[in-house]
Amino acid sequence: MLPVDGRQLENVKGELLKLKKKEAADCQLCHNVARTEERKKQKYKEIADCQTWHSVGRREEPRKQKNKEIDDWQREELKKPKNNEIEDCQTSQQERKAEETEEQRNSRLSDMAQRSQERRAEENRRAKEWPIGQTRRVT
């Protein structure tokens, strides 16, 4: 072995330190490249998935539209009989009223007026039985 002086030792240490730094930088660069590649793969996968779902959506769209139209039609068809029944009921009521003679109408109105008078008379009778200031029990 050759004798080594202090200066040579410092130079060797400096070179060794440079090599270690370069190796660490290369390793970090390698890791960064690997991470970048992984991100690219993930991004491409997301894009492919998005395109797949988009094309599936385009295929599903006409089917959904057709189903919606069928549902709308069925709803309208279900409403029609009910509307017809309501219209028939209203029409029959109108016909009944139209068929009612003037005498029947007057009789019906007279009965209503008589019941109204009887109710008022009953209320007045009760009011006279219970003068102001007295309380009555409601049963």
mmCIF file of C-alpha atoms in Angstrom:
data_model
loop_
_atom_site.group_PDB
_atom_site.id
_atom_site.type_symbol
_atom_site.label_atom_id
_atom_site.label_comp_id
_atom_site.label_asym_id
_atom_site.label_seq_id
_atom_site.Cartn_x
_atom_site.Cartn_y
_atom_site.Cartn_z
ATOM 1 C CA MET A 1 0.000 0.000 0.000
ATOM 2 C CA LEU A 2 1.038 3.444 -0.855
ATOM 3 C CA PRO A 3 1.146 6.077 1.784
ATOM 4 C CA VAL A 4 -1.718 8.566 1.497
ATOM 5 C CA ASP A 5 -1.386 12.177 2.520
ATOM 6 C CA GLY A 6 -4.223 14.307 3.929
ATOM 7 C CA ARG A 7 -4.908 16.161 0.687
ATOM 8 C CA GLN A 8 -5.393 12.981 -1.285
ATOM 9 C CA LEU A 9 -7.677 11.672 1.424
ATOM 10 C CA GLU A 10 -9.819 14.833 1.249
ATOM 11 C CA ASN A 11 -9.994 14.531 -2.568
ATOM 12 C CA VAL A 12 -11.108 10.906 -2.320
ATOM 13 C CA LYS A 13 -13.704 11.808 0.306
ATOM 14 C CA GLY A 14 -14.973 14.640 -1.926
ATOM 15 C CA GLU A 15 -15.225 12.313 -4.942
ATOM 16 C CA LEU A 16 -17.003 9.719 -2.841
ATOM 17 C CA LEU A 17 -19.456 12.352 -1.604
ATOM 18 C CA LYS A 18 -20.107 13.506 -5.203
ATOM 19 C CA LEU A 19 -20.724 9.919 -6.286
ATOM 20 C CA LYS A 20 -23.157 9.350 -3.404
ATOM 21 C CA LYS A 21 -25.043 12.552 -4.250
ATOM 22 C CA LYS A 22 -25.178 11.591 -7.935
ATOM 23 C CA GLU A 23 -26.403 8.120 -7.039
ATOM 24 C CA ALA A 24 -29.088 9.575 -4.745
ATOM 25 C CA ALA A 25 -30.168 12.016 -7.473
ATOM 26 C CA ASP A 26 -30.297 9.202 -10.045
ATOM 27 C CA CYS A 27 -32.327 7.069 -7.661
ATOM 28 C CA GLN A 28 -34.721 9.949 -7.003
ATOM 29 C CA LEU A 29 -35.011 10.586 -10.741
ATOM 30 C CA CYS A 30 -35.732 6.902 -11.291
ATOM 31 C CA HIS A 31 -38.478 7.010 -8.644
ATOM 32 C CA ASN A 32 -39.932 10.192 -10.169
ATOM 33 C CA VAL A 33 -40.013 8.560 -13.600
ATOM 34 C CA ALA A 34 -41.713 5.499 -12.118
ATOM 35 C CA ARG A 35 -44.298 7.693 -10.358
ATOM 36 C CA THR A 36 -44.904 9.673 -13.537
ATOM 37 C CA GLU A 37 -45.403 6.460 -15.500
ATOM 38 C CA GLU A 38 -47.833 5.190 -12.872
ATOM 39 C CA ARG A 39 -49.795 8.455 -13.008
ATOM 40 C CA LYS A 40 -49.948 8.256 -16.805
ATOM 41 C CA LYS A 41 -51.233 4.677 -16.638
ATOM 42 C CA GLN A 42 -53.889 5.718 -14.108
ATOM 43 C CA LYS A 43 -54.902 8.698 -16.234
ATOM 44 C CA TYR A 44 -55.171 6.558 -19.383
ATOM 45 C CA LYS A 45 -57.235 4.007 -17.469
ATOM 46 C CA GLU A 46 -59.610 6.739 -16.241
ATOM 47 C CA ILE A 47 -59.950 8.109 -19.774
ATOM 48 C CA ALA A 48 -60.668 4.622 -21.132
ATOM 49 C CA ASP A 49 -63.257 4.018 -18.385
ATOM 50 C CA CYS A 50 -64.874 7.371 -19.101
ATOM 51 C CA GLN A 51 -65.057 6.626 -22.821
ATOM 52 C CA THR A 52 -66.537 3.216 -22.092
ATOM 53 C CA TRP A 53 -69.246 4.698 -19.857
ATOM 54 C CA HIS A 54 -69.892 7.453 -22.355
ATOM 55 C CA SER A 55 -70.463 4.959 -25.160
ATOM 56 C CA VAL A 56 -72.652 2.823 -22.887
ATOM 57 C CA GLY A 57 -74.622 5.958 -22.035
ATOM 58 C CA ARG A 58 -75.142 6.718 -25.720
ATOM 59 C CA ARG A 59 -76.458 3.211 -26.280
ATOM 60 C CA GLU A 60 -78.730 3.475 -23.233
ATOM 61 C CA GLU A 61 -80.078 6.923 -24.109
ATOM 62 C CA PRO A 62 -82.452 5.859 -26.927
ATOM 63 C CA ARG A 63 -83.673 2.976 -24.788
ATOM 64 C CA LYS A 64 -84.378 5.335 -21.879
ATOM 65 C CA GLN A 65 -86.171 7.762 -24.191
ATOM 66 C CA LYS A 66 -88.321 4.960 -25.595
ATOM 67 C CA ASN A 67 -89.154 3.696 -22.088
ATOM 68 C CA LYS A 68 -90.072 7.238 -21.015
ATOM 69 C CA GLU A 69 -92.392 7.619 -23.992
ATOM 70 C CA ILE A 70 -94.063 4.296 -23.177
ATOM 71 C CA ASP A 71 -94.491 5.312 -19.521
ATOM 72 C CA ASP A 72 -95.966 8.673 -20.536
ATOM 73 C CA TRP A 73 -98.382 6.980 -22.920
ATOM 74 C CA GLN A 74 -99.460 4.469 -20.246
ATOM 75 C CA ARG A 75 -100.028 7.263 -17.728
ATOM 76 C CA GLU A 76 -102.191 9.122 -20.214
ATOM 77 C CA GLU A 77 -104.145 5.963 -20.998
ATOM 78 C CA LEU A 78 -104.756 5.329 -17.298
ATOM 79 C CA LYS A 79 -106.011 8.884 -16.855
ATOM 80 C CA LYS A 80 -108.470 8.683 -19.734
ATOM 81 C CA PRO A 81 -110.975 6.250 -18.170
ATOM 82 C CA LYS A 82 -110.977 8.231 -14.931
ATOM 83 C CA ASN A 83 -111.544 11.466 -16.816
ATOM 84 C CA ASN A 84 -114.337 9.824 -18.812
ATOM 85 C CA GLU A 85 -115.968 8.541 -15.613
ATOM 86 C CA ILE A 86 -115.791 12.002 -14.053
ATOM 87 C CA GLU A 87 -117.179 13.608 -17.192
ATOM 88 C CA ASP A 88 -119.984 11.029 -17.336
ATOM 89 C CA CYS A 89 -120.863 11.694 -13.689
ATOM 90 C CA GLN A 90 -120.896 15.460 -14.205
ATOM 91 C CA THR A 91 -122.942 15.090 -17.373
ATOM 92 C CA SER A 92 -125.516 12.885 -15.634
ATOM 93 C CA GLN A 93 -125.831 15.415 -12.784
ATOM 94 C CA GLN A 94 -126.367 18.197 -15.290
ATOM 95 C CA GLU A 95 -128.938 16.120 -17.151
ATOM 96 C CA ARG A 96 -130.762 15.378 -13.902
ATOM 97 C CA LYS A 97 -130.889 19.060 -13.055
ATOM 98 C CA ALA A 98 -132.059 19.873 -16.554
ATOM 99 C CA GLU A 99 -134.817 17.268 -16.268
ATOM 100 C CA GLU A 100 -136.003 18.730 -12.959
ATOM 101 C CA THR A 101 -139.218 20.613 -13.536
ATOM 102 C CA GLU A 102 -139.830 24.078 -12.206
ATOM 103 C CA GLU A 103 -142.332 22.676 -9.726
ATOM 104 C CA GLN A 104 -139.773 20.156 -8.377
ATOM 105 C CA ARG A 105 -137.184 22.906 -8.111
ATOM 106 C CA ASN A 106 -139.556 25.169 -6.204
ATOM 107 C CA SER A 107 -140.490 22.290 -3.900
ATOM 108 C CA ARG A 108 -136.823 21.530 -3.189
ATOM 109 C CA LEU A 109 -136.042 25.193 -2.473
ATOM 110 C CA SER A 110 -139.120 25.475 -0.243
ATOM 111 C CA ASP A 111 -138.009 22.441 1.789
ATOM 112 C CA MET A 112 -134.552 23.982 2.234
ATOM 113 C CA ALA A 113 -136.056 27.287 3.407
ATOM 114 C CA GLN A 114 -138.387 25.509 5.841
ATOM 115 C CA ARG A 115 -135.506 23.530 7.393
ATOM 116 C CA SER A 116 -133.519 26.742 7.755
ATOM 117 C CA GLN A 117 -136.438 28.456 9.558
ATOM 118 C CA GLU A 118 -136.887 25.468 11.860
ATOM 119 C CA ARG A 119 -133.194 25.577 12.797
ATOM 120 C CA ARG A 120 -133.344 29.300 13.560
ATOM 121 C CA ALA A 121 -136.482 28.835 15.661
ATOM 122 C CA GLU A 122 -134.782 26.048 17.639
ATOM 123 C CA GLU A 123 -131.732 28.249 18.237
ATOM 124 C CA ASN A 124 -133.945 31.116 19.427
ATOM 125 C CA ARG A 125 -135.881 28.796 21.752
ATOM 126 C CA ARG A 126 -132.636 27.563 23.326
ATOM 127 C CA ALA A 127 -131.361 31.122 23.717
ATOM 128 C CA LYS A 128 -134.542 32.089 25.617
ATOM 129 C CA GLU A 129 -134.239 29.092 27.932
ATOM 130 C CA TRP A 130 -130.701 30.081 28.919
ATOM 131 C CA PRO A 131 -130.622 33.767 29.772
ATOM 132 C CA ILE A 132 -127.441 35.781 29.578
ATOM 133 C CA GLY A 133 -125.117 35.270 32.523
ATOM 134 C CA GLN A 134 -126.103 31.670 33.068
ATOM 135 C CA THR A 135 -123.998 28.895 31.759
ATOM 136 C CA ARG A 136 -125.271 25.668 30.445
ATOM 137 C CA ARG A 137 -123.606 22.333 30.333
ATOM 138 C CA VAL A 138 -123.067 20.841 26.951
ATOM 139 C CA THR A 139 -123.721 17.141 26.869
#
